[in-house]
PDB file of C-alpha atoms and ligand atoms in Angstrom:
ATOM      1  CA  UNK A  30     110.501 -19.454  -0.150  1.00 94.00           C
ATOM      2  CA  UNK A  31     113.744 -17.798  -0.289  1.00 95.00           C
ATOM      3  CA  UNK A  32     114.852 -13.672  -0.544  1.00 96.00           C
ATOM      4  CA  UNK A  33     113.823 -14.029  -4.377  1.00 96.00           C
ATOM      5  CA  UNK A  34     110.902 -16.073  -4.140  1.00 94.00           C
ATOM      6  CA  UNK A  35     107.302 -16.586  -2.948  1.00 93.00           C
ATOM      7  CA  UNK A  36     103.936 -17.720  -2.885  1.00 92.00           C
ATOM      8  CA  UNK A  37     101.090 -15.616  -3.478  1.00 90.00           C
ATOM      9  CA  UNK A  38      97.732 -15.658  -6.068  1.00 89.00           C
ATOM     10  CA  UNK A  39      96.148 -12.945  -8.397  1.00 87.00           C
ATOM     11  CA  UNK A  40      94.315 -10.926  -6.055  1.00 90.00           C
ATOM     12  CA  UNK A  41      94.654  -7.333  -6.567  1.00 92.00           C
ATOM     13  CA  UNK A  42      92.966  -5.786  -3.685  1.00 95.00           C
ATOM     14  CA  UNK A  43      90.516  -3.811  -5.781  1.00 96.00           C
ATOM     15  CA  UNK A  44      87.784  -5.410  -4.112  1.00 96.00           C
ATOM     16  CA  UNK A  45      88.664  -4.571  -0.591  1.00 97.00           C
ATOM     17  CA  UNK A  46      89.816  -0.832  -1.497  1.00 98.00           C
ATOM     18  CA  UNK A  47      86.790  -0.247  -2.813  1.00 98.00           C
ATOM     19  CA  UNK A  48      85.240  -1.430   0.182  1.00 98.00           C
ATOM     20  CA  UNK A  49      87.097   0.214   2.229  1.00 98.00           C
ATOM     21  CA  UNK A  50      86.005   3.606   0.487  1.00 98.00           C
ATOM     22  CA  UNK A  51      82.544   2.523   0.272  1.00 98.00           C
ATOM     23  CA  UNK A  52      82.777   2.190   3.909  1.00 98.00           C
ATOM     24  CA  UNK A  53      84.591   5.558   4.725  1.00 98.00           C
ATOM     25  CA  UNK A  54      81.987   7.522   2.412  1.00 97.00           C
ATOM     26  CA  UNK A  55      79.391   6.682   4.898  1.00 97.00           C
ATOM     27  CA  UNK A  56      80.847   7.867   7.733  1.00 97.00           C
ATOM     28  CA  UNK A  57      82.699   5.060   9.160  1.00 97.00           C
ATOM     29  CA  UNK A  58      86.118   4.887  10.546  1.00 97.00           C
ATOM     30  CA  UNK A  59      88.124   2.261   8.226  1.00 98.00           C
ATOM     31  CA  UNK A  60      90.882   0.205   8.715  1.00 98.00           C
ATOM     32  CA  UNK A  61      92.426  -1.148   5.974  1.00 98.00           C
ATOM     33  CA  UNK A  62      94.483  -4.081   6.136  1.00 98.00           C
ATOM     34  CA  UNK A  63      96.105  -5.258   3.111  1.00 98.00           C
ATOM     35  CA  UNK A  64      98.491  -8.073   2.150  1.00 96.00           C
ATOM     36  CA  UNK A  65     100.707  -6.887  -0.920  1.00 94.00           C
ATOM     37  CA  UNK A  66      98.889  -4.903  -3.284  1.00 95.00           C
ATOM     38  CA  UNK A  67      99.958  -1.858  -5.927  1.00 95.00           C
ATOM     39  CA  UNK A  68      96.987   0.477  -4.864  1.00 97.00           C
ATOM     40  CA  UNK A  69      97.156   3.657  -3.297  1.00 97.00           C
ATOM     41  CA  UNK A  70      96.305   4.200   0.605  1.00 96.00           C
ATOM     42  CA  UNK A  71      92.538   5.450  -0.120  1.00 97.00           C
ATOM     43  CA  UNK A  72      92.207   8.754   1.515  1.00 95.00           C
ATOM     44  CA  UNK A  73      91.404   9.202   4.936  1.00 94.00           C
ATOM     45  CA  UNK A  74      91.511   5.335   5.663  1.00 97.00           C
ATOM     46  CA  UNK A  75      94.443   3.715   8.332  1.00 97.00           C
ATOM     47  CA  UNK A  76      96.244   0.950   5.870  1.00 98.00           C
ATOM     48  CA  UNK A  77      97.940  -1.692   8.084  1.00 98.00           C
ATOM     49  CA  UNK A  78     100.322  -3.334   5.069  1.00 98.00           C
ATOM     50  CA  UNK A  79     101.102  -7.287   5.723  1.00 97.00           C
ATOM     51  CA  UNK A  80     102.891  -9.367   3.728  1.00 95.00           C
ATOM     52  CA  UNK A  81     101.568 -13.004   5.266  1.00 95.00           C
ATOM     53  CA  UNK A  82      98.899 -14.632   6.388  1.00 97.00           C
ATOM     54  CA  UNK A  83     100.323 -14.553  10.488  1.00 97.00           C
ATOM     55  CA  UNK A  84     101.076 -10.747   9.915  1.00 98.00           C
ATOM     56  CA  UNK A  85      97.149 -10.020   8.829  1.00 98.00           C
ATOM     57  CA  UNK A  86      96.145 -12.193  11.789  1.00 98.00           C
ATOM     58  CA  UNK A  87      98.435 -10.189  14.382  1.00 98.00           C
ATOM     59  CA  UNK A  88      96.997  -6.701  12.434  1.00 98.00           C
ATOM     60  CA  UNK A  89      93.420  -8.033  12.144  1.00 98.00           C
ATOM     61  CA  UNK A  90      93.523  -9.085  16.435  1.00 97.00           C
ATOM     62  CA  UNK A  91      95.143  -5.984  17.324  1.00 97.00           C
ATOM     63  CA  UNK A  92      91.681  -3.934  16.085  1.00 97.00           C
ATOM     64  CA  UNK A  93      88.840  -6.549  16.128  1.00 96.00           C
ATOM     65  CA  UNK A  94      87.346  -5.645  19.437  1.00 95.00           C
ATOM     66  CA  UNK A  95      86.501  -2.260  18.405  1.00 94.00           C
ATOM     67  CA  UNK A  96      85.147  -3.014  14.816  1.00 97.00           C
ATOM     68  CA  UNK A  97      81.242  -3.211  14.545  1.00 96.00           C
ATOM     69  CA  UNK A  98      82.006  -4.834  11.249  1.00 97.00           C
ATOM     70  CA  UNK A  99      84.510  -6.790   9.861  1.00 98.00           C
ATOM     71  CA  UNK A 100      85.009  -7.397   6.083  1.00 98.00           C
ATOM     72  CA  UNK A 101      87.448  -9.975   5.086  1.00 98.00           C
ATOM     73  CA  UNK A 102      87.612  -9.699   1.092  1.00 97.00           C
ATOM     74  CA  UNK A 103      91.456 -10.808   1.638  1.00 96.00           C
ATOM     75  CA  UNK A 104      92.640 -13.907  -0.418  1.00 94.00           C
ATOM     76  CA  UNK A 105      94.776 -14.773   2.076  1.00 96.00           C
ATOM     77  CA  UNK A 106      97.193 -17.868   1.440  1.00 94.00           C
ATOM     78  CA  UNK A 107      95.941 -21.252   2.849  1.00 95.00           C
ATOM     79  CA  UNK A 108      99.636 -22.975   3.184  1.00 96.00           C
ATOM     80  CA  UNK A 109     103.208 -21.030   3.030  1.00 96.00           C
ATOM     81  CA  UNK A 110     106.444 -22.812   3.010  1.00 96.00           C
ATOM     82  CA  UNK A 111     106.859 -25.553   5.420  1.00 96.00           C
ATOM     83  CA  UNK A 112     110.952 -23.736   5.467  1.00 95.00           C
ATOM     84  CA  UNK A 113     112.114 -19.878   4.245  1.00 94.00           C
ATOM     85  CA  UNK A 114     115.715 -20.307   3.259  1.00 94.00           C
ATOM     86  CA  UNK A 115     117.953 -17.461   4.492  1.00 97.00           C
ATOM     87  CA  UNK A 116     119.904 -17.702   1.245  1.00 95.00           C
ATOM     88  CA  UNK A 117     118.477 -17.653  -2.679  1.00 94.00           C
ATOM     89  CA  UNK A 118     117.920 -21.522  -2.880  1.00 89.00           C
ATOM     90  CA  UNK A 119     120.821 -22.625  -5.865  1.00 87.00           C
ATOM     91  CA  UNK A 120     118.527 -24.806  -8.845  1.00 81.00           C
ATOM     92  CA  UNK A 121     122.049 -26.931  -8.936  1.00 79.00           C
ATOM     93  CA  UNK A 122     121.539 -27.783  -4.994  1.00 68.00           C
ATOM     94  CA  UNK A 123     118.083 -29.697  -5.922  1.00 68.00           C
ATOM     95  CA  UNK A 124     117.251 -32.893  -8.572  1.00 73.00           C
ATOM     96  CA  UNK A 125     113.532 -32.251  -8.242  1.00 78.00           C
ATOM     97  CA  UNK A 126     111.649 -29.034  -7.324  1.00 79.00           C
ATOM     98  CA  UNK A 127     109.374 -30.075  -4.444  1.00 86.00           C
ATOM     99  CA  UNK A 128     108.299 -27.380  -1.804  1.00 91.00           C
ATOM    100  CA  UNK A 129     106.903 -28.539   1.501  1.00 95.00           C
ATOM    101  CA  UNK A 130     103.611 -26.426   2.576  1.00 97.00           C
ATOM    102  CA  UNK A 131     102.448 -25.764   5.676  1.00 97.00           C
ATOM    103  CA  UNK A 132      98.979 -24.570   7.079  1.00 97.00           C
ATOM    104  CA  UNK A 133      98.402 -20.938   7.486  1.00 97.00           C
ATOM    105  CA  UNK A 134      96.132 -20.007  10.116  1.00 97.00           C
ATOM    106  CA  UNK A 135      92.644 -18.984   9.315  1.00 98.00           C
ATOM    107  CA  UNK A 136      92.024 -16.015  10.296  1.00 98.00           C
ATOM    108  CA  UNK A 137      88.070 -15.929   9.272  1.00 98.00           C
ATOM    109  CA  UNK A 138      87.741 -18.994  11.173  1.00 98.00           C
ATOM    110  CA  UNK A 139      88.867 -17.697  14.581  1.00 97.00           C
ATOM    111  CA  UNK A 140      86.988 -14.453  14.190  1.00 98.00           C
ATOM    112  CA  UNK A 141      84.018 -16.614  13.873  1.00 98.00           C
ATOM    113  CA  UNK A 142      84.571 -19.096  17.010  1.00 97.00           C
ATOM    114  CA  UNK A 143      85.139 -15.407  19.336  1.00 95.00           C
ATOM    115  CA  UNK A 144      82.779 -13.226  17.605  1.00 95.00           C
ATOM    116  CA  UNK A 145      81.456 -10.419  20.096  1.00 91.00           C
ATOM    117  CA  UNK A 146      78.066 -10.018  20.232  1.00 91.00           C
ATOM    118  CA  UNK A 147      76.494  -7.911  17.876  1.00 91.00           C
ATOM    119  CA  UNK A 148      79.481  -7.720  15.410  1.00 95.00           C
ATOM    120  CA  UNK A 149      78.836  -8.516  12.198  1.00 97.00           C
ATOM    121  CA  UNK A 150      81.380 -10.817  10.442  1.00 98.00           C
ATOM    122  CA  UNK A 151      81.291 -10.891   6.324  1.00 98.00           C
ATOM    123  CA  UNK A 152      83.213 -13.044   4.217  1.00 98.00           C
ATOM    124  CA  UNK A 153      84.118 -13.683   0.891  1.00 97.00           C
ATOM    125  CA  UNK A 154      84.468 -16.966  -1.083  1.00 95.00           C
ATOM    126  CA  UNK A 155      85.974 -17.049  -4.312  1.00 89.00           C
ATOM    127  CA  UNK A 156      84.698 -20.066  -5.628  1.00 85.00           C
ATOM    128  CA  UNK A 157      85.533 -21.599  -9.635  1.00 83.00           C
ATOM    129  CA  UNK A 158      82.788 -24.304  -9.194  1.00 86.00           C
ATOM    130  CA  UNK A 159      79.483 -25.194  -6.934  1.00 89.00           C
ATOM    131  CA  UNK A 160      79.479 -21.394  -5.961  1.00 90.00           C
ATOM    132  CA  UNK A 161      76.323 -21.160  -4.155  1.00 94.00           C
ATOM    133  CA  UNK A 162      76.640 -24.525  -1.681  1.00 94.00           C
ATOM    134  CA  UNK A 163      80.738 -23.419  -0.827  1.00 95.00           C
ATOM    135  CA  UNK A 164      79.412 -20.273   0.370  1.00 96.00           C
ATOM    136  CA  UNK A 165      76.473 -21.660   2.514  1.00 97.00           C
ATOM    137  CA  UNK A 166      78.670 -24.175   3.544  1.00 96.00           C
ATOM    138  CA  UNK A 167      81.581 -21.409   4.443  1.00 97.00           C
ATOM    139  CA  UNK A 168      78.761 -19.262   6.064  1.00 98.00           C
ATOM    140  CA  UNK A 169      77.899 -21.831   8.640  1.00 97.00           C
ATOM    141  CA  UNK A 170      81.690 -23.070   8.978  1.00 97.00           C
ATOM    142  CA  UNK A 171      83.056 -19.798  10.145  1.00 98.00           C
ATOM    143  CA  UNK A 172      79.951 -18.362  12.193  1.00 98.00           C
ATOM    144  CA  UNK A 173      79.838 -15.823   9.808  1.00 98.00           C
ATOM    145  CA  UNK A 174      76.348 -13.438   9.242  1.00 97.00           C
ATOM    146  CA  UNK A 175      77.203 -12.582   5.369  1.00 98.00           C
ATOM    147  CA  UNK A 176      78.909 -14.061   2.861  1.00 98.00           C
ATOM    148  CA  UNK A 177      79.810 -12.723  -0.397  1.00 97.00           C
ATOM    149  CA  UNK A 178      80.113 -15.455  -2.991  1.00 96.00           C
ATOM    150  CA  UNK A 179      82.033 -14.526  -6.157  1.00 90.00           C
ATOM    151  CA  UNK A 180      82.960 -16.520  -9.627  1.00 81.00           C
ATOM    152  CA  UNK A 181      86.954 -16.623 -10.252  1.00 79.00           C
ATOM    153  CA  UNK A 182      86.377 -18.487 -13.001  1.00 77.00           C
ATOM    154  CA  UNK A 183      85.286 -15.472 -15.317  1.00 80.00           C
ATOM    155  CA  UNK A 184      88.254 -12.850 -16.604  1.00 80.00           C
ATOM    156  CA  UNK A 185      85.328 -10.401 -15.145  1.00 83.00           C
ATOM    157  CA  UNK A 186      84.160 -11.393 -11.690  1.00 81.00           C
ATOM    158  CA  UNK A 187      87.111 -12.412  -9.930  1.00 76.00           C
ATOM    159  CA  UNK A 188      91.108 -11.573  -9.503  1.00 83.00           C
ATOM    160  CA  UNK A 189      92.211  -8.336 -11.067  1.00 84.00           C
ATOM    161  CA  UNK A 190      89.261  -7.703 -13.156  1.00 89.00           C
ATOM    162  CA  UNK A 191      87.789  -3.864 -12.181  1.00 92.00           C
ATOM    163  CA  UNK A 192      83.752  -5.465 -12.432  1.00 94.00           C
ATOM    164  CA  UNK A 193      82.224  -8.291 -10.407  1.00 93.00           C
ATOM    165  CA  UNK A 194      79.226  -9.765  -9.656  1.00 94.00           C
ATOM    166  CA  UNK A 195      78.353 -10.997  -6.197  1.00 95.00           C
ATOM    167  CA  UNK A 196      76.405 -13.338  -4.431  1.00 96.00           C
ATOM    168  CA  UNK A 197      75.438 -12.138  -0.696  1.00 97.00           C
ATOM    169  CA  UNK A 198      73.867 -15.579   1.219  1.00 97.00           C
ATOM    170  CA  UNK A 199      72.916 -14.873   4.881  1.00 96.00           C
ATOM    171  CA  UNK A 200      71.389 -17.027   6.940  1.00 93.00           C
ATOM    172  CA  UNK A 201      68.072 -16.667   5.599  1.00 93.00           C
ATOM    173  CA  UNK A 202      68.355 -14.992   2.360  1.00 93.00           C
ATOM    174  CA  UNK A 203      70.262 -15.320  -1.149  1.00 96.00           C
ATOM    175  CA  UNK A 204      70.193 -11.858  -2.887  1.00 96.00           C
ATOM    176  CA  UNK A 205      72.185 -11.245  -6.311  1.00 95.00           C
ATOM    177  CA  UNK A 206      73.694  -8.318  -7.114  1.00 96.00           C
ATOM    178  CA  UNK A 207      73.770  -7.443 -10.830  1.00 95.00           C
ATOM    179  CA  UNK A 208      77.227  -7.378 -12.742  1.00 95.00           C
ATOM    180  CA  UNK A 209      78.648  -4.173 -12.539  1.00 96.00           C
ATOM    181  CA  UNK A 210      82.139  -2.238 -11.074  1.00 96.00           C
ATOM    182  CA  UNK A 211      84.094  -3.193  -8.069  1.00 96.00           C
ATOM    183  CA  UNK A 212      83.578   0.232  -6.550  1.00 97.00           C
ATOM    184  CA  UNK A 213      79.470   0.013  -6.995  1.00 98.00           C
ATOM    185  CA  UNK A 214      79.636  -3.666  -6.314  1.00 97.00           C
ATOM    186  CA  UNK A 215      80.909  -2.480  -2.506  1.00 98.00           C
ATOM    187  CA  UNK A 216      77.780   0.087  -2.249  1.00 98.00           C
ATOM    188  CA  UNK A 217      75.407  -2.356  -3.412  1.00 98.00           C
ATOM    189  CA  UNK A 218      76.840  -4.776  -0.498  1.00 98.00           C
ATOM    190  CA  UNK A 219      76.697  -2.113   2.106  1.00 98.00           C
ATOM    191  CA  UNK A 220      73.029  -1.356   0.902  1.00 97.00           C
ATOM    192  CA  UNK A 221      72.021  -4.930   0.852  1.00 96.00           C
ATOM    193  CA  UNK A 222      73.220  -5.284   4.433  1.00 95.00           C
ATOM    194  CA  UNK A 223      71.839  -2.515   6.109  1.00 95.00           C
ATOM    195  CA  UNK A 224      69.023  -3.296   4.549  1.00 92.00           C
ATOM    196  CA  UNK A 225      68.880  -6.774   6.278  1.00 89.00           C
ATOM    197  CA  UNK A 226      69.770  -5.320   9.470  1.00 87.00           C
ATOM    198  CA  UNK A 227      67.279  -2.727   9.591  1.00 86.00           C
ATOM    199  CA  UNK A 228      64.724  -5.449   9.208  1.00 77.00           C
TER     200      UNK A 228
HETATM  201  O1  C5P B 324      87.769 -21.183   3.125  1.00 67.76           O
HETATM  202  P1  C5P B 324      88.119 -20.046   2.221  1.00 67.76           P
HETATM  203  O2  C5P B 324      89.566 -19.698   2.199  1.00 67.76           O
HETATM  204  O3  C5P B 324      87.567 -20.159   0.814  1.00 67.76           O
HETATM  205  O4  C5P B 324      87.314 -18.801   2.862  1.00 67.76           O
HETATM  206  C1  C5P B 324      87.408 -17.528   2.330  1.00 67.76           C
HETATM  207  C2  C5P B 324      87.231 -16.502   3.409  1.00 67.76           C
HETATM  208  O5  C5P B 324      88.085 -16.809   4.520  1.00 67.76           O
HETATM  209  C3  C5P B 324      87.615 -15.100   2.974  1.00 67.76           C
HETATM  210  O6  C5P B 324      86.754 -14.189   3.625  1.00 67.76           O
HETATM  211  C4  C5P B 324      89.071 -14.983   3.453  1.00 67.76           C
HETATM  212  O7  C5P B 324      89.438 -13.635   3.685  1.00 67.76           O
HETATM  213  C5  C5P B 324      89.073 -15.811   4.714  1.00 67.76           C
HETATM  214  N1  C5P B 324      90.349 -16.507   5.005  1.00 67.76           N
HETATM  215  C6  C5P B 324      91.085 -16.153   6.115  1.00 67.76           C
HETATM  216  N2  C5P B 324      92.262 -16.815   6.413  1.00 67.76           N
HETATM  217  C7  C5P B 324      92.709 -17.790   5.608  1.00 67.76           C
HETATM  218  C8  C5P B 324      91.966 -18.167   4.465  1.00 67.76           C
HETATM  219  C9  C5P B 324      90.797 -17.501   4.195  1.00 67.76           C
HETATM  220  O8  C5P B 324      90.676 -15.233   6.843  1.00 67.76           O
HETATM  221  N3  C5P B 324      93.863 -18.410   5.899  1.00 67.76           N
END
């Protein structure tokens, strides 16, 4: 909004750090990007830092043709300020406190409309009600092969917590992982879709 000032949400990033490591255990070569988050770069692992939504996008285009998989765990911002004011905004300059939004872009969306063929595209959907038909939905919406469906109404599946439990809806399946870590909740997922690969 203003050199003091944003807009942001609770995500931590634990989810797509541990994904990230998850990834890099089996051999793959990771890259990380992240909007703001305290965590340390995981070892081994490129970290592209952003701060919003059109930085991720630029980060995310400038590697997707040579990823075989792309994970977007990212709660990335829906609207930002429709204006960023060069100078801390004075509370005596305004009677009321409205901030015009603007759209972000989504980035999920345009992976889905170019997606190369054979890369798999996997998205997340943190969802506080109708869990299961926002992720189908989501699924088809963005062309994407895997979805990972999680419940941010709980202190212990969604933002910040270090457990979650996960949905994963593909086109043809809906397989539940059982409630358990953020760092075996990312093997589980990598399991689950090799597994549907394979076959
Ligand atoms: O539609 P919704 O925001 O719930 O979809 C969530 C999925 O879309 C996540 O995988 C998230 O990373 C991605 N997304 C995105 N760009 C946005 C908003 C969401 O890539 N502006």
């Amino acid at each position: 909004l203003d050199p003091a000032r944003f807009i942001s949400n609770r995500s931590s990033g634990k989810m797509g750090y541990s994904i990230a490591k998850a990834a890099w255990r089996r051999g793959a070569k990771v890259t990380l990007v992240s909007g703001p988050s305290s965590l340390p770069a995981p070892f081994g692992i490129q970290r592209i830092r952003v701060e919003t939504a059109e930085e991720m996008q630029t980060a995310v285009n400038e590697h997707v043709d040579s990823a075989d998989i792309i994970i977007k765990s990212a709660a990335v911002s829906d609207f930002k300020p429709a204006i960023y004011h060069q100078q801390k905004v004075k509370k005596q300059s305004q009677e009321e406190g409205v901030v015009e939004l603007a759209r972000t872009p989504d980035i999920l969306n345009e992976l889905g409309k170019n997606k190369k063929s054979g890369q798999i595209l996997v998205g997340f959907a943190a969802e506080s009600e109708n869990h299961l038909e926002e992720g189908r939905r989501k699924l088809q919406q963005k062309n994407l092969d895997f979805i990972a469906v999680n419940n941010i109404a709980s202190d212990i599946t969604g933002f910040e917590a270090d457990t979650n439990k996960i949905t994963l809806l593909s086109q043809s399946d809906t397989v539940e992982l059982p409630f358990t870590s953020k760092e075996h909740t990312a093997d589980l997922l990598f399991d689950s879709i090799s597994r549907k690969l394979k076959n």
